[in-house]
Coordinates of C-alpha atoms (C1' of nucleotides) in Angstrom, one line a residue:
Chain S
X9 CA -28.1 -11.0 -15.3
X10 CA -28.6 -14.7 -13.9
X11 CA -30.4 -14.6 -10.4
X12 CA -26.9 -15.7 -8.9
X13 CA -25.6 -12.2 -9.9
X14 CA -27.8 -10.7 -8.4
X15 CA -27.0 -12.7 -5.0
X16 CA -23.2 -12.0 -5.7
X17 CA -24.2 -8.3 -6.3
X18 CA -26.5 -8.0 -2.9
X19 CA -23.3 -9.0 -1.3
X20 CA -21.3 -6.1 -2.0
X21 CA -21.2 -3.7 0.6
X22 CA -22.0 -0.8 -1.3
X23 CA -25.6 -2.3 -2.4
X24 CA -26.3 -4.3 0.7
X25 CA -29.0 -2.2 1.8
X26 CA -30.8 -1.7 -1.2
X27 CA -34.0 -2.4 -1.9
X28 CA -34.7 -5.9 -3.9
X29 CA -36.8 -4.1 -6.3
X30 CA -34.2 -1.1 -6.4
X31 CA -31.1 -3.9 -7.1
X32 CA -33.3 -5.6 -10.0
X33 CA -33.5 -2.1 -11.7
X34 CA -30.0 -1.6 -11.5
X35 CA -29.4 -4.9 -12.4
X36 CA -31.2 -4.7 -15.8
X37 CA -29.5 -1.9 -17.0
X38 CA -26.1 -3.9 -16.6
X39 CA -24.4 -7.3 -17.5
X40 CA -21.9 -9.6 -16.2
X41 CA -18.9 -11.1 -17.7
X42 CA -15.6 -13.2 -16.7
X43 CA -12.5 -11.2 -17.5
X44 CA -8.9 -12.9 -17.9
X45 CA -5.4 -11.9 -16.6
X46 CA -4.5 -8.4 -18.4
X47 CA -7.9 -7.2 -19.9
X48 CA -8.2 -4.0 -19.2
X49 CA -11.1 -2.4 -17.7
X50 CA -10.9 1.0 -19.0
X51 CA -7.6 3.4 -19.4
X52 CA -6.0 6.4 -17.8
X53 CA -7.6 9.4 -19.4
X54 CA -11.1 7.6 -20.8
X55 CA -14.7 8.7 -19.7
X56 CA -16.2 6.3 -17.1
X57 CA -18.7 4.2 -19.0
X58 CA -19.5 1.8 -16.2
X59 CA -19.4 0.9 -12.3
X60 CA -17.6 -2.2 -12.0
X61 CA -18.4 -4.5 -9.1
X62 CA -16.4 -8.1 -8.4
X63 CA -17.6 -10.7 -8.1
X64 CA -14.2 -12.6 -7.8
X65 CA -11.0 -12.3 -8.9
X66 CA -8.8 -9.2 -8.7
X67 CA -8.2 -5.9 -10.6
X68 CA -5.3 -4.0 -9.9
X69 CA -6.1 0.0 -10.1
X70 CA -2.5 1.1 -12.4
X71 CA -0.9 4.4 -12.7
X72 CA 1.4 5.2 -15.6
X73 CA 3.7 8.1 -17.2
X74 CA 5.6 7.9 -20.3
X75 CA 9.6 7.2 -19.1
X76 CA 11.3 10.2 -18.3
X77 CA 12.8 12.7 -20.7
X78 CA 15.8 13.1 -19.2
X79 CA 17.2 16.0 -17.5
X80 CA 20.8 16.4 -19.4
X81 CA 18.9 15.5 -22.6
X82 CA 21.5 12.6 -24.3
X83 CA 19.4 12.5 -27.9
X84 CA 16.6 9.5 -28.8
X85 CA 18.1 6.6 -27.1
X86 CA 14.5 5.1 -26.8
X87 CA 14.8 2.1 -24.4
X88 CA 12.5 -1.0 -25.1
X89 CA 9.7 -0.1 -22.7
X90 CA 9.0 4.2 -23.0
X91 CA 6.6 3.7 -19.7
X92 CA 7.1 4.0 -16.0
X93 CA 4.1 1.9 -14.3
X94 CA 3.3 1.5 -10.6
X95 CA 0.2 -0.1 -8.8
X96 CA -1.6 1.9 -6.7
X97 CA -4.6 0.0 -5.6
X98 CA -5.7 -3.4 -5.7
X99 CA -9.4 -4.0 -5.8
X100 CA -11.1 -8.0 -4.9
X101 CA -14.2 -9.8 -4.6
X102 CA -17.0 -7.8 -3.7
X103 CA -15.3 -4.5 -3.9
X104 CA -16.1 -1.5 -6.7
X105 CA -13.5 -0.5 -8.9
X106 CA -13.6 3.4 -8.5
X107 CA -16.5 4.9 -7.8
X108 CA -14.9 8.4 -7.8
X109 CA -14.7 9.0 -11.3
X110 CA -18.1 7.4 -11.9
X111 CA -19.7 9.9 -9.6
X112 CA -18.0 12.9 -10.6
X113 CA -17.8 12.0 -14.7
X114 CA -14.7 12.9 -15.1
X115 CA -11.4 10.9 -16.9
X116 CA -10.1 8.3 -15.4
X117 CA -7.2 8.9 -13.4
X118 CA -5.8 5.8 -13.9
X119 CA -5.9 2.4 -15.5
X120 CA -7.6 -0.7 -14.6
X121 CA -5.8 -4.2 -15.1
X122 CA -7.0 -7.6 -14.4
X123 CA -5.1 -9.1 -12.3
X124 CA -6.4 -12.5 -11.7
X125 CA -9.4 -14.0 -13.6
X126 CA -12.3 -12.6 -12.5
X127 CA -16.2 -12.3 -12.7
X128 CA -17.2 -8.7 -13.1
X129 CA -20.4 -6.4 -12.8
X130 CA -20.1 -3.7 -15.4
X131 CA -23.1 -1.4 -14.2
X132 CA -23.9 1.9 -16.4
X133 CA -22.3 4.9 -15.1
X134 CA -25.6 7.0 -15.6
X135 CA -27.5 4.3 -13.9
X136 CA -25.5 4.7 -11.0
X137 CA -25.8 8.6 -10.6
X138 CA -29.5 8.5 -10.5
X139 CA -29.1 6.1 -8.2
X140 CA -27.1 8.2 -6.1
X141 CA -29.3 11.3 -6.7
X142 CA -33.2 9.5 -6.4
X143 CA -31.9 6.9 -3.1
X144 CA -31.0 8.8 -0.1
X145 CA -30.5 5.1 1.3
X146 CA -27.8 4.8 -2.0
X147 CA -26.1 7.8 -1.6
X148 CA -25.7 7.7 2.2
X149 CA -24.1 3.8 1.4
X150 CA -21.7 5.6 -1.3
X151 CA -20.6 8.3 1.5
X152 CA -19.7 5.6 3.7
X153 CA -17.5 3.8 0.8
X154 CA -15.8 6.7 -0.5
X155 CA -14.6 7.3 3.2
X156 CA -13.2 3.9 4.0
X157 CA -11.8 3.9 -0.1
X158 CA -10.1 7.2 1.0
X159 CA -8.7 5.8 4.2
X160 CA -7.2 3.0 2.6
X161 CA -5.4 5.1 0.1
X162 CA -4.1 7.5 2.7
X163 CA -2.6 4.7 5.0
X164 CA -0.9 3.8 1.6
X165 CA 0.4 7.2 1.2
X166 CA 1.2 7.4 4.9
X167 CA 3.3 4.5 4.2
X168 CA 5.1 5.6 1.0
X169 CA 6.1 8.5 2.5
X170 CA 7.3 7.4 6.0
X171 CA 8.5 3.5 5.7
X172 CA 11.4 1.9 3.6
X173 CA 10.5 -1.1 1.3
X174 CA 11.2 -3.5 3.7
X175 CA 9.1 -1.8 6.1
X176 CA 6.4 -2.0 4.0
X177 CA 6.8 -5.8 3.3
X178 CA 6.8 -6.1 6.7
X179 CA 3.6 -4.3 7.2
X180 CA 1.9 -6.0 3.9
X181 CA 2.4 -9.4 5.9
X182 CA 0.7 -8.4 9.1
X183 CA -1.8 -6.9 7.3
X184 CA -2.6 -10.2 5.4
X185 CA -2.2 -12.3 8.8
X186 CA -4.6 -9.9 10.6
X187 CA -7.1 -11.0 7.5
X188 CA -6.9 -14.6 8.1
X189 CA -8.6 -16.0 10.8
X190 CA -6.0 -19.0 11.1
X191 CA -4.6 -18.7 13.9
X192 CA -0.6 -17.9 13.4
X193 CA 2.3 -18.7 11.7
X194 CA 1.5 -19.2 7.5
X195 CA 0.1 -17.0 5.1
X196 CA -0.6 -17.4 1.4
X197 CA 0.6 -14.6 -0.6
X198 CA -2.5 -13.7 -2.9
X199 CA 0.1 -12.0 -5.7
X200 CA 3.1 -13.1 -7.7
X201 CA 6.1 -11.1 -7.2
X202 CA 6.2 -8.9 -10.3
X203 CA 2.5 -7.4 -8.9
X204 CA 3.7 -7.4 -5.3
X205 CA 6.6 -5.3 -5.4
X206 CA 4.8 -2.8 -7.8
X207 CA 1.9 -2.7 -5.2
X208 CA 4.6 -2.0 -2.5
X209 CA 6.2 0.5 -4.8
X210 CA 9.4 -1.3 -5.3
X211 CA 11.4 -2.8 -8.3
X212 CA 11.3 -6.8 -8.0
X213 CA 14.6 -6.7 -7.6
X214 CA 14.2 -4.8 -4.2
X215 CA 11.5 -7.2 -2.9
X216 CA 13.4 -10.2 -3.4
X217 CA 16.4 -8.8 -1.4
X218 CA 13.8 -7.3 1.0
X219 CA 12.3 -10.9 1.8
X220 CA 15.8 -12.0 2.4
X221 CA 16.4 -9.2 4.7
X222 CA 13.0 -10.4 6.9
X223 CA 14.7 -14.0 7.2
X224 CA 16.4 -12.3 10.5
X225 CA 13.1 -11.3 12.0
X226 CA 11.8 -15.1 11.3
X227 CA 10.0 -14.5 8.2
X228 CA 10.4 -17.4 5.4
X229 CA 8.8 -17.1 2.2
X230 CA 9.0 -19.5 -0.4
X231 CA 7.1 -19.2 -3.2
X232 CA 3.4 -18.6 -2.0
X233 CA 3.5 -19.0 1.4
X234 CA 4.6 -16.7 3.9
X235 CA 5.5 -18.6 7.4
X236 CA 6.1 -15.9 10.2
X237 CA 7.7 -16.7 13.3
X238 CA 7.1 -14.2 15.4
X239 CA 4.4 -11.3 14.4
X240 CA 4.2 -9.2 16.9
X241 CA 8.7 -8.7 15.9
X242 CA 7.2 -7.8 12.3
X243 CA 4.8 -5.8 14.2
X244 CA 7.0 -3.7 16.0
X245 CA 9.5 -3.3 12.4
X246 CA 6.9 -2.4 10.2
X247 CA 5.7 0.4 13.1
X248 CA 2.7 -0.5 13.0
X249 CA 0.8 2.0 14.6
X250 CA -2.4 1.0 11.8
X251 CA -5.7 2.0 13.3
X252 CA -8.7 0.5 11.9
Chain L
X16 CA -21.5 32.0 15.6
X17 CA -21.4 35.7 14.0
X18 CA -23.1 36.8 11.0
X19 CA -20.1 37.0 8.8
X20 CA -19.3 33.4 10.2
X21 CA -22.1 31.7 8.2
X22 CA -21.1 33.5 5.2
X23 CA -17.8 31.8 5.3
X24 CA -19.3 28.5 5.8
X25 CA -21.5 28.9 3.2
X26 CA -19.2 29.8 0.6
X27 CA -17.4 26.5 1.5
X28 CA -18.2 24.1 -1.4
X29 CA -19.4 21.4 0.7
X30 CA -22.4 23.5 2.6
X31 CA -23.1 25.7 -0.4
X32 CA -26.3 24.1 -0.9
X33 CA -27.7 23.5 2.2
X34 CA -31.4 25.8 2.7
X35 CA -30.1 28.5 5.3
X36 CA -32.2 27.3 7.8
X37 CA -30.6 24.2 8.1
X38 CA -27.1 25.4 8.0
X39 CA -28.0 27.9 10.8
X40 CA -28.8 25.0 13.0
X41 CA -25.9 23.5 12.3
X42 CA -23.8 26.5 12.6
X43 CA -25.5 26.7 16.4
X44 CA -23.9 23.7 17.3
X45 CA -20.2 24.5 16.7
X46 CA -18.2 27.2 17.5
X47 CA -15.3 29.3 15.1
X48 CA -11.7 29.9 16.5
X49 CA -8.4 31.5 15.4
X50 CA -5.6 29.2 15.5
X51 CA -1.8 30.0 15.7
X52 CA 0.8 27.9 13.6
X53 CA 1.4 24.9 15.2
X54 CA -1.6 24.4 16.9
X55 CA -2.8 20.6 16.5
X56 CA -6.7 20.7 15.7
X57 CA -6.3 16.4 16.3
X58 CA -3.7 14.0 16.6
X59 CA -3.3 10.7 15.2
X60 CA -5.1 8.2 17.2
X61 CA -7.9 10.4 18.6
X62 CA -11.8 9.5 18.1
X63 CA -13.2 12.7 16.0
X64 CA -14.8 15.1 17.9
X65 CA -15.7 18.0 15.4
X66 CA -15.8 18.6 11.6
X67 CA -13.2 21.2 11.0
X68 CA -13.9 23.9 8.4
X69 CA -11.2 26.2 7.3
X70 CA -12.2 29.9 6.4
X71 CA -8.5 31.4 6.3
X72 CA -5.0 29.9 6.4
X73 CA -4.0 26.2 6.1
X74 CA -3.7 23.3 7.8
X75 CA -1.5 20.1 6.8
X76 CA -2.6 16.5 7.9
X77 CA 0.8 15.1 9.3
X78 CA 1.2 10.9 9.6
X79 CA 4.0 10.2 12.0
X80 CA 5.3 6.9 13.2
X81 CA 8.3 6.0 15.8
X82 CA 11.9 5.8 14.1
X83 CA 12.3 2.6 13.1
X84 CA 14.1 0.2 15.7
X85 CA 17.0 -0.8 13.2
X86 CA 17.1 -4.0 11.5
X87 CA 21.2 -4.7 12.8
X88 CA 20.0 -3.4 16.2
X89 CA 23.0 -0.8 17.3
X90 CA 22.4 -0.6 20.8
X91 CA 20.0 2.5 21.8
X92 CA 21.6 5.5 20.3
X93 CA 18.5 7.4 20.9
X94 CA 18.5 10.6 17.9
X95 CA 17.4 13.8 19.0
X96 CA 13.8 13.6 17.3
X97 CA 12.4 9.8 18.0
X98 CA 9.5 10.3 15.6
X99 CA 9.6 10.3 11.8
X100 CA 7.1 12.8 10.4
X101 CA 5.3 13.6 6.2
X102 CA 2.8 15.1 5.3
X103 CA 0.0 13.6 3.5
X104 CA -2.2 16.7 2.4
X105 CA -2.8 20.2 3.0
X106 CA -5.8 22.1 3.3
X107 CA -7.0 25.7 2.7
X108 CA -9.4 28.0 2.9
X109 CA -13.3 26.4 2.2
X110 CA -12.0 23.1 2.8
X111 CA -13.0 20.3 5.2
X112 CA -10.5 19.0 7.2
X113 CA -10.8 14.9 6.5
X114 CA -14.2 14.3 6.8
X115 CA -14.0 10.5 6.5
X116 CA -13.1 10.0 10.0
X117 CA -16.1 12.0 11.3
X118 CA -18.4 10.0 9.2
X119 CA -17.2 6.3 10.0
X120 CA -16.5 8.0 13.1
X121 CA -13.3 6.2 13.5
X122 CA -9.8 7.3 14.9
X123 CA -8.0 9.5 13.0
X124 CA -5.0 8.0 10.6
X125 CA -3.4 11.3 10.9
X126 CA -2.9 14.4 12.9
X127 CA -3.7 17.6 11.9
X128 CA -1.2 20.8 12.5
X129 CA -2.2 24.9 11.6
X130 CA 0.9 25.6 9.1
X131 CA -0.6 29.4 9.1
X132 CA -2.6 31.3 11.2
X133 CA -6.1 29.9 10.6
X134 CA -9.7 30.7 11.4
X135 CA -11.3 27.9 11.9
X136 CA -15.0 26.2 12.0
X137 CA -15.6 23.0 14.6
X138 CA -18.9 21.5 13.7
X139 CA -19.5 18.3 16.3
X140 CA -19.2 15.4 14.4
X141 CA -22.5 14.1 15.5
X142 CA -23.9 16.6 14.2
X143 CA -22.3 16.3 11.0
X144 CA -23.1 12.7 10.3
X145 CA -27.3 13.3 11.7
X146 CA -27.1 15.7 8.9
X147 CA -25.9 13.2 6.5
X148 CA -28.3 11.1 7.2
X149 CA -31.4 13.0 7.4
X150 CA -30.3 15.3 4.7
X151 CA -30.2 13.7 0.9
X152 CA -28.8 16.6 -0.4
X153 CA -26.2 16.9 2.1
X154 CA -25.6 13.5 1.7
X155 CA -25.0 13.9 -2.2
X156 CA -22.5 17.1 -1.7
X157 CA -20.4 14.7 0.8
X158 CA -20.4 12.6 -1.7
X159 CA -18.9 14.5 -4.2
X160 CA -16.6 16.3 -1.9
X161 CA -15.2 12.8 -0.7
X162 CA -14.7 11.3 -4.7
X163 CA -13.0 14.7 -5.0
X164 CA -10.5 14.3 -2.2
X165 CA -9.9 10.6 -3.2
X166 CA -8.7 11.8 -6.8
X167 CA -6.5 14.3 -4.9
X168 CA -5.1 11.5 -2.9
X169 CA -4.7 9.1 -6.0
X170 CA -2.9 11.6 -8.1
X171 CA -0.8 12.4 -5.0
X172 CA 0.0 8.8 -4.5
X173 CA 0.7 7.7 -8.3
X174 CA 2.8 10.4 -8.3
X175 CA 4.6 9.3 -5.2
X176 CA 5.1 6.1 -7.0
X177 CA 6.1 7.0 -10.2
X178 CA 7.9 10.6 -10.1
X179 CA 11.3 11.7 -8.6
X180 CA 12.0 13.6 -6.1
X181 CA 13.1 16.8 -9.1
X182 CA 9.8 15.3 -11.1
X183 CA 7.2 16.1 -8.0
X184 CA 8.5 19.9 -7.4
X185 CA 8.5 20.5 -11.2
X186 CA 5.0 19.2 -10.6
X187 CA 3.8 20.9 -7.8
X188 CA 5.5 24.1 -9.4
X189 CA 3.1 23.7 -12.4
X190 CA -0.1 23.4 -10.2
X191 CA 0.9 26.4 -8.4
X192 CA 0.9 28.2 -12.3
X193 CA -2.6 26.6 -13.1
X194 CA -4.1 27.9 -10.1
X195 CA -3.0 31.6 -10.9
X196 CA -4.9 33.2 -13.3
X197 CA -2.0 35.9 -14.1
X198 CA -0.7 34.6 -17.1
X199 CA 2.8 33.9 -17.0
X200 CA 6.3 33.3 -15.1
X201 CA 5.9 34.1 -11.6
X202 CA 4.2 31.9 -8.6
X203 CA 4.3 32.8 -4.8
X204 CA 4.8 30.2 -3.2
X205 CA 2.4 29.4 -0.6
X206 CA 4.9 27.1 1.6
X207 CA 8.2 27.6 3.3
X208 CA 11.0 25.2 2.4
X209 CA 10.4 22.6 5.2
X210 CA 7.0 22.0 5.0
X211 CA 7.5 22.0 1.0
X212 CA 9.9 19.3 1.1
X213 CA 7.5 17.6 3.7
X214 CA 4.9 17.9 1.8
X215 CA 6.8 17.0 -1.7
X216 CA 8.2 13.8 0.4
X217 CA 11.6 14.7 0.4
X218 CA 14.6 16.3 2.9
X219 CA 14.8 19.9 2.4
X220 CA 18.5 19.4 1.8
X221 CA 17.2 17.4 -1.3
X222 CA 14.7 20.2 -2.0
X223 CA 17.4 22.5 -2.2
X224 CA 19.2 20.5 -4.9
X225 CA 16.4 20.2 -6.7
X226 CA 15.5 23.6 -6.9
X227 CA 19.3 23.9 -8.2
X228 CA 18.6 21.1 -10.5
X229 CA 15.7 23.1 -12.2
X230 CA 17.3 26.1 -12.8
X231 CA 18.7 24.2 -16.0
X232 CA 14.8 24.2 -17.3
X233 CA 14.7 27.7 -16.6
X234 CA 12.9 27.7 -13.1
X235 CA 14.6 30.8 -10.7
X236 CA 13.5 30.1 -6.7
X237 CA 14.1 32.4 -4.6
X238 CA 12.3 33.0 -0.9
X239 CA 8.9 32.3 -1.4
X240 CA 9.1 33.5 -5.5
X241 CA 9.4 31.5 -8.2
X242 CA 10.1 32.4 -12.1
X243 CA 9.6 29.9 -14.4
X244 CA 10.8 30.7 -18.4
X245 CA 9.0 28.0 -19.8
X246 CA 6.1 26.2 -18.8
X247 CA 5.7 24.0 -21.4
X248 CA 9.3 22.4 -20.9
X249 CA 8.2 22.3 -17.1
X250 CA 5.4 20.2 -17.8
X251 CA 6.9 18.2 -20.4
X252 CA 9.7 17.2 -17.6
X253 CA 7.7 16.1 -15.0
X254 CA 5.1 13.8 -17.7
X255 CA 2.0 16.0 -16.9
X256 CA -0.2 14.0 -17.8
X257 CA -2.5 15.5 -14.8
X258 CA -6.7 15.2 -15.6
X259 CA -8.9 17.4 -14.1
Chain O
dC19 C1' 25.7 43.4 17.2
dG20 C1' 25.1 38.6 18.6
dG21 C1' 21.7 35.0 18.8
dT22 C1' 18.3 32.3 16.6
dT23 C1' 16.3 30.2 12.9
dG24 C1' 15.9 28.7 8.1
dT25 C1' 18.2 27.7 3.8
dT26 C1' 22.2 26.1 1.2
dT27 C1' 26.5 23.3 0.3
dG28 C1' 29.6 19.5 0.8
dA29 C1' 30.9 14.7 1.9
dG30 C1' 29.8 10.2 3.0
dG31 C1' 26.5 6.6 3.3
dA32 C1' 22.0 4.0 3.0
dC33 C1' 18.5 2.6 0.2
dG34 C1' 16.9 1.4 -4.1
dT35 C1' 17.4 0.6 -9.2
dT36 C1' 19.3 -1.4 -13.3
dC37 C1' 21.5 -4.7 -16.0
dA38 C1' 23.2 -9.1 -16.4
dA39 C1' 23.7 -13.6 -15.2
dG40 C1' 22.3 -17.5 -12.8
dT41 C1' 18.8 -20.7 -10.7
dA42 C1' 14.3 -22.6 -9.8
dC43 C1' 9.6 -23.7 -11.4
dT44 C1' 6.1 -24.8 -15.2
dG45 C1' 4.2 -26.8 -18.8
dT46 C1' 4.9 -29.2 -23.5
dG47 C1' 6.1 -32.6 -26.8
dG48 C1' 8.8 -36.5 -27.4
Chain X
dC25 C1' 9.5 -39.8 -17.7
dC26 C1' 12.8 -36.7 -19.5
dA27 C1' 14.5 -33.0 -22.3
dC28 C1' 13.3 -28.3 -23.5
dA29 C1' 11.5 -24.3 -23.5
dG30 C1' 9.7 -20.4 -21.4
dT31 C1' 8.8 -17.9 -17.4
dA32 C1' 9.4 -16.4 -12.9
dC33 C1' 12.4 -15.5 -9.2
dT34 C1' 17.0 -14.8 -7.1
dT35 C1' 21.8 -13.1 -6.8
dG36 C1' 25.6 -10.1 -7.9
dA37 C1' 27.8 -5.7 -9.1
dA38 C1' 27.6 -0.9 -10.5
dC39 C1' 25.3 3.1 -10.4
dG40 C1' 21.8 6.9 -8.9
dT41 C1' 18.9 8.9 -5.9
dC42 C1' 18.1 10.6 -1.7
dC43 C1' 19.2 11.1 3.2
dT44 C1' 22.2 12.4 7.1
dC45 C1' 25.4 15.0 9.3
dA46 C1' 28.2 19.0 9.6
dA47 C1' 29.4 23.3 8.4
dA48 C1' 28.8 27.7 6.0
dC49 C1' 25.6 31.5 4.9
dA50 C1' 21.7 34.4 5.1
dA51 C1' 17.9 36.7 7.1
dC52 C1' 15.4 38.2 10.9
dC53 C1' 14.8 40.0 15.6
dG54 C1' 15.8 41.5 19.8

DNA sequence: CGGTTGTTTGAGGACGTTCAAGTACTGTGG
DNA sequence: CCACAGTACTTGAACGTCCTCAAACAACCG
């Protein structure tokens, strides 16, 4: 690991207050590497071997079933895909891709799926339970994560549960204008389509019609960019009651 | 705090290896209480005041969010509720009611309501998070508790995404049968029909059908018993696929 | 026994998906 | 630069799922 991994490392939250000594350890025991579109981190079901940390780039956290067998059972009509997929987290730059399973060492609930080139951190699982058990400092960092990572997902499944798709477009775009610092009106969307309407738990389909449907509260989007007329109307749609 | 009160706590996971001395100071700070059904223990919005710790009964974290002003805005044809309510999770006996707040000491996301009569532990949340950070092996059991409670969430959430309506009770039927330890066909459930459907993220109209729709799979519901003739075509239906 | 509450059933409608076709957008080789 | 893929996105129509509203039952409690 170059010393420029080390600074990318260091910038994680998670390992920010780490000793430099401490970090070097860890660092030795891992490696870096750049990752295309589609490699797959690990699968649904394996043992965790690693920690991964981002560098850059994203990595999309992917559940996945085997398609239905049908309720009125109509014989072996296999169609051409056989599984149902959905995106239930998306992970970016200096975040770790789920420390859960890492700490516990248990299977993986779920699959991991680049996204969008990036440069990765793979960090040996092992490494990072001692870590956890010999650095109060560590573990007390790993508390803190765990309780953000578990409020993100429970906004998301506050939002499954109580908003339509639409809604949740709605509420995807404030979310990524209350990111920006720019001041107002245009946002670029960091996903194509496809991995947009997974993430917001609709078919493509859905979202496209769903964008069109936002066109009356002032929303345009065309292609990457997002312009928003009026955010605190998308605001009030969405409900957007979000705490931070 | 009585006698039998510290037992209790103690036999909650996350405590269970805390030296008694320590958890008898903590235990002097808070206070237990019986709460009816329907009590709210927080709502959505509040700053955390205590850790709660359940010793009997349960206790389901509600999200809730306005109704949605209408996209074709019909006039004000204010329905009879005005707030759309789901639940997100449920807790029971030796569980900690969402610790995460108390730790980032953050607003809550969610409120939480007493489904059944519950006794109940309040530990002040500043006393919760001193011990966290003066106590390493506190520190490690919170973390394990909270990687725990994200897996719960993630499963809940994939399958949110991913299963039907019929798919989720067929699901939630087989956990029921994997948490008994009497071997075969019949589960009580621990739910009435509203707060199932709540909690299973549909209507209980829908609930209703689906319990109907099961009955072809060999699943008889009726009040708060269920039969079920064949687990194994249960599990097959709903694509358990569920890791420990 | 009537009132209250909780579950079921039925009909109609909203939301969302699928399949199929059409329309950009991209890069490639001529 | 243009024609040509190939891919992504949009649009349309038909269907399914799930919700709402209203009414019928059922169970419980005074």
């Amino acid at each position: 690991m170059t010393n420029d991994d080390l600074v990318q490392l260091f910038k994680a939250q998670l390992f920010s207050d780490l000793p430099l000594s401490v970090l070097e350890g860890l660092a030795n025991t891992g490696f870096v590497q750049s990752e295309p579109v589609d490699a797959v981190l690990f699968a649904q079901g394996e043992m965790p071997r690693f920690l991964h940390v981002i560098f850059s780039g994203r990595v999309a956290l992917v559940g996945s079933s085997a398609a239905r067998p049908a309720l009125h059972a109509t014989a072996d009509r296999a169609p051409h895909h056989g599984t149902r997929e959905a995106i239930v987290e998306i992970f970016k730059g200096g975040d770790v891709v789920i420390a859960p399973a890492v700490i516990l060492n248990r299977p993986y609930l779920m699959s991991a799926r680049v996204i969008e080139t990036s440069r990765i951190a793979f960090l040996p699982a092992e490494s990072i339970r001692n870590l956890i058990n010999e650095n109060p400092g560590f573990s007390r960092a790993t508390t803190s994560m765990l309780a953000e990572h578990w409020r993100l997902l429970a906004r998301q499944l506050k939002g499954q549960k109580l908003r339509s798709g639409t809604e949740r477009l709605a509420a995807y775009l404030v979310s990524l204008v209350a990111r920006q610092t720019d001041v107002g009106a245009s946002v670029e969307l960091p996903l194509d389509r496809q991995t947009m309407a997974s993430w917001l738990g609709m078919s493509p389909e859905h979202l496209s019609r769903s964008i069109a449907q936002l066109k009356s509260l002032g929303v345009v989007v065309s292609g990457r960019r997002a312009s928003i007329g009026d955010i605190d109307r998308l605001r009030a749609f969405c409900l957007d009651d979000d705490l931070r």
